[in-house]
Amino acid sequence: MFLRSALALVGVVILISASTFSQGEPKTSLGGYGELHYNEPDGHRRGMLDFHRFVLYLGHNFNEKLAFRSELEIEHTLIEAGNPDGGELSIEQAFLDYQINRSFGIRAGIILPPVGLINTYHEPPTFNGVERPSVDRVIIPTTWRESGAGLYGNLVEGLNYQLYVVAGFRADGFSGSNGLRNGRQRAFESNPANPSFTGRLDYSPCLGLFLGGSFFVGNSSADLDSIGDAMVSLWSGDVRYSVDGFALRAVGAIGTIGDADKINAQFNAAVADRIYGYYVEGSYNVLPLLCPDSEEELNFFGRYEKYNTQAATTGFEPFKQYNRSDIVFGLTYKPTFNTAFKFDYTFMNNELNSGSFKNTRQLNLGIGYYFF
Amino acid sequence: MFLSIAAWPDVGVTERELDQAQASVQRMFGKETKAVLVTIPLLSQDKEAVFILCNQRWGGDTLVVLASFKGNAAAGYAVVDNVKGKDQLITYIVAVDSSLVVKDLEILAYREAYGGEVRYKSWQKQFFGRRPGEELRPGKEIKNISGATISARSVTFGVKKVLSVLAAVRDRLPHTPLETQ
């Protein structure tokens, strides 16, 4: 009898000590990333220094399965009443994750449509070049966030999926020069009239090789009957491969805009039926050649981008200035995996190349960091 | 079972993870093996040795080892540990053979929103055959995972730390089931 009580007591004591420990696990965590840019057009005109992004990350774990993640962003450092040239303060992500098991989780809140690479992985030291690739700005409208909900998980070894329903685009923001970009609702008083589907499959067949396929499909009429459904679809594929200091990444995206003629009749914005873009980037870390023991990186890279926001049009000839290509050369010095000093020289060309659409060049310097 | 959990206070392993760990160890060393939970106290000189070997501190005052025996001989040892990923703990188990060469690695719990690629065997296989004292650097001996840099780094440092603590107590690891009683 005594022994049994003693054992029960030991059990209680041990249970308490186990639960005391679990309270010591990290519950709320803080982190962030940011990037400071210097851009000098044409190589000899005066440039501009800009703390482009300053982002605070806040996460909290309610229990083993339920977690909150968020990113609060200040763009261009300054937000001031009455100053239209100032920056912006925005919630870039804020969602709840309920991970039921490895292959099935529910996510809801302000989420990033997982199209292309940069929209999901945008911490500055994770990509080469001071500015994000043009394809990830003009064709895939990064940073792209919308309110929504969906599922995510890992199906088999190497295969992950994400599938969400989010608020759609608004066609009144589309344009010939910027494609879908200004049609994002950015989770700001979103019109839910056009729920859209977006998703992504990630597959890693072997070490160092990652393949991705992603899409976004939905109407963009936002209750405006005169422009029909204005259905938008955006499809993207991406490849990342790295071996022995060499890294390759390539992204391609193609978008279609339904009822573009009706959108143009209403808004006169030279919206195209089809847009597309792709880029290929190679980089090589030369530091192991100079000092084999160093864990720092010095990556030389080159990137070719081709993007056209008027690849096919109805009722008017495509504008040649929107058929563009960029060539970027540069280097990224990474003293640690999460800090980067960047330099690049960018040639921005377009098919028209005259008047205010002359081909230009730009020198870019930047620093970037992230920590969690 | 309660005792087992209490024996693992330093890494906060839950009962479910312990069950998982025991199943993993059976799978790693074979059906005919039997695993016994052994707690080895860590002296200050052990901790110092760990720090010298891997430049990291071992959190607790004990090391809990799942010692696997095939008959009367040690088949190997496994250690469960947590490392911090982007903002969540990653619970993993490292198994070594009786001469402390890495035999297997498994992620018992991954809680981050992204970066689950550390669960891929193709990445984990890079650790197999590694020994205590060997260089194990992310981006060097162990390849990083693009898009999962933080978790890949954390697990790499974690394995290095586990190998170092096993090396520090090498002489006190049980070689027969009798030594565990």
PDB file of N, CA and C in Angstrom, chain A residues 38 46 48 53 58 62 102 112 137 148 159 207 236 245 248 255 318 324 372:
ATOM      1  N   TYR A  38      21.222  51.028 -53.018  1.00  0.00           N
ATOM      2  CA  TYR A  38      21.686  52.238 -53.694  1.00  0.00           C
ATOM      3  C   TYR A  38      21.581  51.977 -55.183  1.00  0.00           C
ATOM      4  N   ARG A  46      23.286  60.936 -60.736  1.00  0.00           N
ATOM      5  CA  ARG A  46      23.270  60.771 -59.286  1.00  0.00           C
ATOM      6  C   ARG A  46      22.287  59.664 -58.897  1.00  0.00           C
ATOM      7  N   MET A  48      20.328  56.984 -55.892  1.00  0.00           N
ATOM      8  CA  MET A  48      19.376  57.122 -54.800  1.00  0.00           C
ATOM      9  C   MET A  48      19.631  56.019 -53.768  1.00  0.00           C
ATOM     10  N   ARG A  53      13.323  47.855 -47.642  1.00  0.00           N
ATOM     11  CA  ARG A  53      12.411  47.059 -46.820  1.00  0.00           C
ATOM     12  C   ARG A  53      12.971  46.848 -45.424  1.00  0.00           C
ATOM     13  N   LEU A  58       7.051  38.077 -36.460  1.00  0.00           N
ATOM     14  CA  LEU A  58       6.541  37.705 -35.149  1.00  0.00           C
ATOM     15  C   LEU A  58       5.785  36.385 -35.278  1.00  0.00           C
ATOM     16  N   PHE A  62       0.816  28.261 -30.127  1.00  0.00           N
ATOM     17  CA  PHE A  62      -0.196  28.068 -29.096  1.00  0.00           C
ATOM     18  C   PHE A  62      -0.064  26.681 -28.488  1.00  0.00           C
ATOM     19  N   ARG A 102       1.692  15.339 -40.717  1.00  0.00           N
ATOM     20  CA  ARG A 102       2.728  15.732 -41.667  1.00  0.00           C
ATOM     21  C   ARG A 102       2.172  16.030 -43.062  1.00  0.00           C
ATOM     22  N   LEU A 112       0.735  34.370 -48.781  1.00  0.00           N
ATOM     23  CA  LEU A 112       1.413  34.708 -50.020  1.00  0.00           C
ATOM     24  C   LEU A 112       1.055  33.647 -51.059  1.00  0.00           C
ATOM     25  N   ARG A 137       8.499  40.775 -60.439  1.00  0.00           N
ATOM     26  CA  ARG A 137       7.848  42.039 -60.098  1.00  0.00           C
ATOM     27  C   ARG A 137       6.737  42.308 -61.116  1.00  0.00           C
ATOM     28  N   GLY A 148      -6.984  34.641 -47.385  1.00  0.00           N
ATOM     29  CA  GLY A 148      -7.475  33.365 -47.876  1.00  0.00           C
ATOM     30  C   GLY A 148      -7.243  32.239 -46.902  1.00  0.00           C
ATOM     31  N   LEU A 159       7.969  15.471 -51.885  1.00  0.00           N
ATOM     32  CA  LEU A 159       6.845  16.137 -52.547  1.00  0.00           C
ATOM     33  C   LEU A 159       5.960  16.899 -51.551  1.00  0.00           C
ATOM     34  N   LEU A 207      19.229  15.169 -54.020  1.00  0.00           N
ATOM     35  CA  LEU A 207      19.888  16.222 -53.251  1.00  0.00           C
ATOM     36  C   LEU A 207      20.333  17.349 -54.183  1.00  0.00           C
ATOM     37  N   SER A 236       3.307  28.973 -63.502  1.00  0.00           N
ATOM     38  CA  SER A 236       4.749  29.165 -63.377  1.00  0.00           C
ATOM     39  C   SER A 236       5.456  27.842 -63.084  1.00  0.00           C
ATOM     40  N   GLY A 245      29.361  24.592 -55.202  1.00  0.00           N
ATOM     41  CA  GLY A 245      29.536  26.038 -55.352  1.00  0.00           C
ATOM     42  C   GLY A 245      28.853  26.620 -56.567  1.00  0.00           C
ATOM     43  N   LEU A 248      22.201  27.089 -60.082  1.00  0.00           N
ATOM     44  CA  LEU A 248      21.408  27.495 -61.234  1.00  0.00           C
ATOM     45  C   LEU A 248      19.975  27.667 -60.763  1.00  0.00           C
ATOM     46  N   GLY A 255       0.879  34.272 -68.152  1.00  0.00           N
ATOM     47  CA  GLY A 255      -0.418  34.676 -67.615  1.00  0.00           C
ATOM     48  C   GLY A 255      -1.384  34.998 -68.736  1.00  0.00           C
ATOM     49  N   PRO A 318       0.633  45.359 -80.051  1.00  0.00           N
ATOM     50  CA  PRO A 318       1.407  45.409 -78.804  1.00  0.00           C
ATOM     51  C   PRO A 318       2.425  46.555 -78.854  1.00  0.00           C
ATOM     52  N   ARG A 324      10.477  43.367 -73.064  1.00  0.00           N
ATOM     53  CA  ARG A 324      11.708  43.789 -72.398  1.00  0.00           C
ATOM     54  C   ARG A 324      12.632  42.623 -72.074  1.00  0.00           C
ATOM     55  N   PHE A 372      16.323  34.950 -37.275  1.00  0.00           N
ATOM     56  CA  PHE A 372      15.124  34.467 -36.596  1.00  0.00           C
ATOM     57  C   PHE A 372      15.510  33.833 -35.285  1.00  0.00           C
TER      58      PHE A 372
END
